[in-house]
Coordinates of C-alpha atoms and ligand atoms in Angstrom, one line a residue:
M99 CA -0.1 -0.1 -0.2
S100 CA 2.5 2.6 1.0
D101 CA 3.7 2.1 -2.9
F102 CA 1.2 4.4 -3.6
R103 CA 3.7 7.2 -1.1
M104 CA 6.1 5.9 -2.6
S105 CA 5.3 6.7 -6.0
G106 CA 4.7 9.8 -6.0
S107 CA 1.1 8.8 -7.3
I108 CA -0.4 11.2 -4.8
P109 CA 1.8 13.9 -3.9
L110 CA -1.7 16.2 -3.2
S111 CA -3.5 13.6 -0.5
A112 CA -0.3 11.4 0.8
R113 CA 0.4 11.6 4.2
Q114 CA 4.6 13.0 4.6
P115 CA 6.3 12.0 7.3
G116 CA 5.3 13.6 10.1
Q117 CA 2.2 15.7 8.6
A118 CA -0.8 16.9 10.3
T119 CA -3.7 15.7 10.3
T120 CA -5.1 18.5 7.5
V121 CA -8.7 20.4 9.4
V122 CA -11.3 20.4 7.2
Q123 CA -13.7 23.2 7.8
V124 CA -17.2 23.6 7.0
G125 CA -18.5 26.7 7.5
S126 CA -18.5 26.4 12.2
V127 CA -17.6 22.5 11.9
A128 CA -14.2 21.6 11.6
F129 CA -13.4 17.3 10.2
G130 CA -10.1 15.7 11.9
G131 CA -10.2 18.2 14.9
P132 CA -10.6 16.2 18.5
G133 CA -14.2 16.6 17.6
V134 CA -15.9 13.6 15.3
V135 CA -18.4 15.3 13.2
L136 CA -21.8 13.9 12.9
I137 CA -24.2 14.8 10.1
G138 CA -28.2 13.2 9.7
G139 CA -30.6 13.0 8.0
P140 CA -32.6 11.4 4.5
C141 CA -31.5 9.7 2.5
A142 CA -33.8 11.9 0.2
V143 CA -35.0 15.8 0.5
E144 CA -38.8 15.0 0.0
G145 CA -40.4 17.9 1.0
R146 CA -40.4 21.3 3.0
D147 CA -41.0 20.2 6.9
Q148 CA -39.3 16.5 6.6
V149 CA -36.1 17.8 5.9
I150 CA -37.1 20.6 9.2
R151 CA -38.0 17.8 11.6
A152 CA -35.2 15.8 10.2
A153 CA -32.7 18.5 10.3
R154 CA -33.9 19.4 13.8
A155 CA -33.6 16.3 15.3
V156 CA -30.2 16.2 14.2
R157 CA -30.0 18.7 15.9
E158 CA -31.1 17.7 19.7
A159 CA -29.2 15.2 19.7
G160 CA -25.9 16.8 19.1
G161 CA -25.5 16.4 14.7
V162 CA -23.9 19.1 13.5
M163 CA -24.2 19.0 9.9
L164 CA -27.5 18.2 7.8
R165 CA -27.3 15.5 4.8
G166 CA -29.8 14.9 2.8
G167 CA -29.8 14.2 -1.5
A168 CA -32.2 16.2 -4.1
W169 CA -30.9 14.4 -6.9
K170 CA -30.6 10.4 -5.8
P171 CA -28.9 7.5 -7.6
R172 CA -31.8 4.5 -8.1
T173 CA -31.0 1.8 -9.3
S174 CA -34.0 1.8 -11.9
P175 CA -35.4 5.0 -13.3
Y176 CA -38.6 4.3 -12.3
D177 CA -38.2 4.9 -8.7
F178 CA -37.5 8.5 -7.1
Q179 CA -35.3 10.2 -8.3
G180 CA -35.1 13.2 -6.0
L181 CA -36.6 16.8 -6.0
G182 CA -34.2 18.4 -7.7
V183 CA -33.6 22.2 -7.2
E184 CA -36.3 22.1 -5.4
G185 CA -34.6 19.7 -2.8
L186 CA -31.8 22.6 -3.0
R187 CA -34.1 24.9 -1.8
H188 CA -35.4 23.0 1.6
L189 CA -32.2 22.0 1.9
V190 CA -31.7 25.8 2.2
E191 CA -34.1 26.7 3.8
A192 CA -33.3 23.5 6.7
R193 CA -29.8 25.8 7.4
E194 CA -32.0 28.8 7.9
A195 CA -34.2 27.5 10.3
T196 CA -31.6 25.0 12.4
G197 CA -28.0 27.1 11.5
L198 CA -27.0 23.8 11.0
P199 CA -24.9 23.5 6.8
F200 CA -25.7 21.1 4.8
V201 CA -23.7 18.6 2.3
T202 CA -25.5 16.8 -0.9
E203 CA -25.1 14.5 -3.5
V204 CA -24.1 15.9 -6.9
L205 CA -24.5 13.4 -9.4
D206 CA -24.3 15.8 -12.8
P207 CA -20.8 17.7 -13.9
R208 CA -23.2 20.3 -15.1
D209 CA -24.9 20.6 -12.0
V210 CA -21.7 21.1 -10.0
E211 CA -22.3 25.7 -9.6
L212 CA -25.4 26.0 -9.3
V213 CA -25.3 23.4 -6.1
A214 CA -22.1 24.8 -4.9
A215 CA -23.5 27.6 -5.5
Q216 CA -26.0 26.6 -2.6
A217 CA -24.3 24.0 -0.1
D218 CA -21.9 24.0 2.1
M219 CA -20.4 21.2 1.7
L220 CA -20.8 18.6 -2.5
Q221 CA -20.6 15.2 -1.8
I222 CA -19.5 13.0 -4.7
G223 CA -21.2 9.5 -4.1
S224 CA -20.4 5.9 -4.6
R225 CA -21.4 5.4 -8.0
S226 CA -19.6 8.5 -9.2
V227 CA -16.5 8.0 -7.5
Q228 CA -14.7 7.5 -10.6
N229 CA -16.1 9.4 -12.5
F230 CA -13.9 11.4 -14.0
P231 CA -15.2 14.8 -15.2
L232 CA -17.4 14.7 -11.6
L233 CA -14.7 14.7 -9.2
R234 CA -12.4 17.4 -12.0
E235 CA -15.5 19.9 -11.6
A236 CA -16.5 19.1 -8.1
G237 CA -12.0 20.2 -7.5
R238 CA -12.8 23.8 -9.5
S239 CA -15.7 24.6 -7.6
G240 CA -13.0 24.6 -5.0
K241 CA -16.0 23.6 -1.9
P242 CA -15.4 21.0 0.0
V243 CA -16.1 17.8 -0.9
L244 CA -17.1 14.4 0.2
L245 CA -16.2 11.6 -1.7
K246 CA -17.5 8.3 -0.7
R247 CA -16.0 5.0 -1.9
G248 CA -17.5 3.3 -4.2
M249 CA -19.1 0.3 -4.2
M250 CA -15.5 -1.7 -6.1
T251 CA -13.3 0.9 -4.6
T252 CA -9.4 -0.1 -3.8
V253 CA -8.6 1.6 -1.8
G254 CA -5.9 3.1 -4.2
E255 CA -8.3 3.7 -6.7
W256 CA -10.4 6.2 -3.6
L257 CA -7.2 7.9 -3.3
H258 CA -6.5 8.8 -6.9
A259 CA -9.8 9.9 -7.2
A260 CA -9.6 12.2 -4.8
E261 CA -6.2 13.2 -6.3
H262 CA -8.2 14.4 -9.4
V263 CA -10.3 16.6 -7.1
L264 CA -7.1 18.3 -5.7
A265 CA -5.2 17.8 -9.4
A266 CA -8.6 20.5 -11.0
G267 CA -8.1 23.3 -7.0
G268 CA -9.6 21.5 -4.7
R269 CA -8.2 22.1 -1.7
Q270 CA -10.4 20.4 1.2
V271 CA -11.4 16.6 0.5
V272 CA -12.8 14.1 3.5
F273 CA -13.2 10.7 2.7
C274 CA -16.4 8.1 4.0
E275 CA -16.5 4.9 3.6
R276 CA -20.2 3.4 3.0
G277 CA -18.9 -0.6 2.9
I278 CA -18.0 -2.9 -0.2
R279 CA -19.7 -5.4 -1.8
T280 CA -18.1 -8.8 -1.1
F281 CA -19.2 -11.8 -0.8
E282 CA -20.8 -11.6 2.0
P283 CA -25.1 -10.9 2.0
S284 CA -25.7 -10.4 5.6
L285 CA -26.0 -7.1 5.2
R286 CA -25.9 -4.0 2.0
N287 CA -22.4 -3.8 1.9
T288 CA -19.3 -4.7 3.9
L289 CA -18.1 -2.2 6.1
D290 CA -14.3 -2.2 5.7
V291 CA -13.6 -0.6 9.0
G292 CA -10.0 -1.1 8.2
S293 CA -9.8 1.4 5.6
V294 CA -10.2 3.9 8.3
A295 CA -7.3 2.4 9.6
V296 CA -5.5 2.0 6.6
L297 CA -6.3 5.8 5.4
R298 CA -5.1 7.7 8.3
E299 CA -2.0 6.5 7.6
M300 CA -1.8 7.4 3.9
T301 CA -3.4 10.7 4.0
H302 CA -3.6 14.1 5.5
F303 CA -7.2 14.3 5.1
P304 CA -9.4 13.6 7.3
V305 CA -12.1 9.7 7.0
I306 CA -15.6 10.2 8.2
V307 CA -17.6 6.5 8.0
D308 CA -21.2 5.8 6.9
P309 CA -22.9 3.2 7.8
S310 CA -25.9 3.2 6.9
H311 CA -25.4 1.8 3.3
A312 CA -23.3 -0.6 4.8
A313 CA -25.7 -2.2 7.8
G314 CA -28.9 -1.6 4.5
S315 CA -31.0 -2.4 7.9
A316 CA -31.4 0.3 10.7
R317 CA -31.2 -1.8 13.7
F318 CA -26.3 -2.9 12.2
V319 CA -26.0 1.1 12.2
A320 CA -25.3 1.6 15.9
A321 CA -23.5 -1.0 15.9
L322 CA -21.3 -0.2 12.9
A323 CA -20.6 3.4 14.5
R324 CA -19.6 2.2 16.8
A325 CA -17.0 0.3 15.1
A326 CA -15.9 3.1 12.9
V327 CA -16.3 6.0 16.4
A328 CA -13.7 2.9 17.9
A329 CA -11.0 2.5 14.4
G330 CA -10.6 6.0 14.6
A331 CA -12.8 8.0 12.3
D332 CA -13.2 11.8 11.5
G333 CA -16.7 11.9 11.1
L334 CA -20.2 10.0 11.4
L335 CA -22.7 9.7 8.1
I336 CA -26.1 8.8 9.5
E337 CA -29.7 8.8 7.1
T338 CA -32.7 9.5 9.8
H339 CA -35.8 10.8 9.0
P340 CA -38.3 11.3 11.2
D341 CA -41.3 8.9 9.3
P342 CA -38.7 6.2 7.8
H343 CA -41.3 3.8 7.5
A344 CA -43.0 6.8 5.2
A345 CA -39.2 6.9 3.1
L346 CA -39.2 7.6 0.0
S347 CA -34.9 6.0 -0.1
D348 CA -33.2 3.7 1.9
A349 CA -36.5 3.5 5.0
V350 CA -34.9 0.0 5.8
Q351 CA -32.0 1.8 7.1
S352 CA -33.1 5.4 8.4
L353 CA -33.5 5.6 12.1
D354 CA -36.4 7.3 13.7
P355 CA -35.2 10.6 15.6
A356 CA -35.0 8.6 18.9
Q357 CA -32.6 5.9 17.8
F358 CA -30.4 8.7 16.0
G359 CA -30.8 10.4 19.5
E360 CA -30.1 6.4 21.0
L361 CA -26.9 6.5 18.1
A362 CA -25.0 9.6 19.4
A363 CA -25.6 8.5 22.9
S364 CA -23.7 5.4 22.1
C365 CA -20.8 6.7 19.8
R366 CA -20.5 9.9 22.6
A367 CA -19.0 7.6 25.5
V368 CA -16.7 5.3 22.2
A369 CA -15.9 8.6 21.3
R370 CA -14.5 9.6 24.9
A371 CA -12.9 6.2 24.8
V372 CA -10.5 6.7 22.3
G373 CA -10.0 10.3 23.7
R374 CA -11.8 12.0 21.8
D375 CA -16.1 14.6 21.7
L376 CA -18.7 14.2 20.1
Ligands
PEP195 C1 -26.8 8.1 -0.1 O1 -26.0 8.8 1.1 O2 -28.4 8.7 0.5 C2 -26.0 7.8 -1.5 C3 -26.8 7.6 -2.4 O3 -25.1 6.5 -0.5 P1 -23.8 6.1 -1.8 O4 -23.3 7.0 -2.6 O5 -23.1 5.4 -0.4 O6 -24.5 4.7 -2.5
MN196 MN1 -29.2 6.7 1.7

């Protein structure tokens, strides 16, 4: 693995010997500092009230950032694809209502400018991790980028994806492990907790974990979240919905507000045990 560093093929993302973690600042939220950043929100923005209610629940539980997809990458073209620009507007309103900055996925390079004008952070989803024109456009926007791991990408490919963002002028990348596809079908994906430790060594950028898309089922999310914090993750990205049964996407893995609060409390205890706050 250290070949990437030795070969110099990722000069902008590689951690040099003794180099400190680069803190990625998104408004008042600092990734890579002493705090574990808790991000929560629905898979998809479904309406104004839904996202504002979700944002309030996130804030009440100690979350510091809102997530929500306005453009959704769906396996089927007949499933809900997101509200698009209207969804972005609802996210802006939720930020105004709660003070929480938000991260949202951008799927199409042609939308980067529009999304970057409103969002605090751009999410590049698993399915887009090697969409090189999109990575470059995101880098050129100058916005902080949350870069999901692809379900089929190695850590090396993922690091090179970040390098595309950085080579295009991006300065702030946060890696997000969300599980990979393996032979094991009992959960939606297999959370590669080891990648947190490996990336810590390989890159100076922060690393967070999305246990929701790894678990695929609400009842397993908290256990994976605690494992992530114990492994040294700089943050968590959690799907939560005011009424998960009614969610238009990823209903089964979405936590209700009470479950989100319980997750926050149990992860806080783990964070303290490893010398961090949440
Ligand atoms: C999401 O965060 O809602 C999402 C689509 O995640 P991923 O790209 O990891 O599947
Ligand atoms: Mn989702």
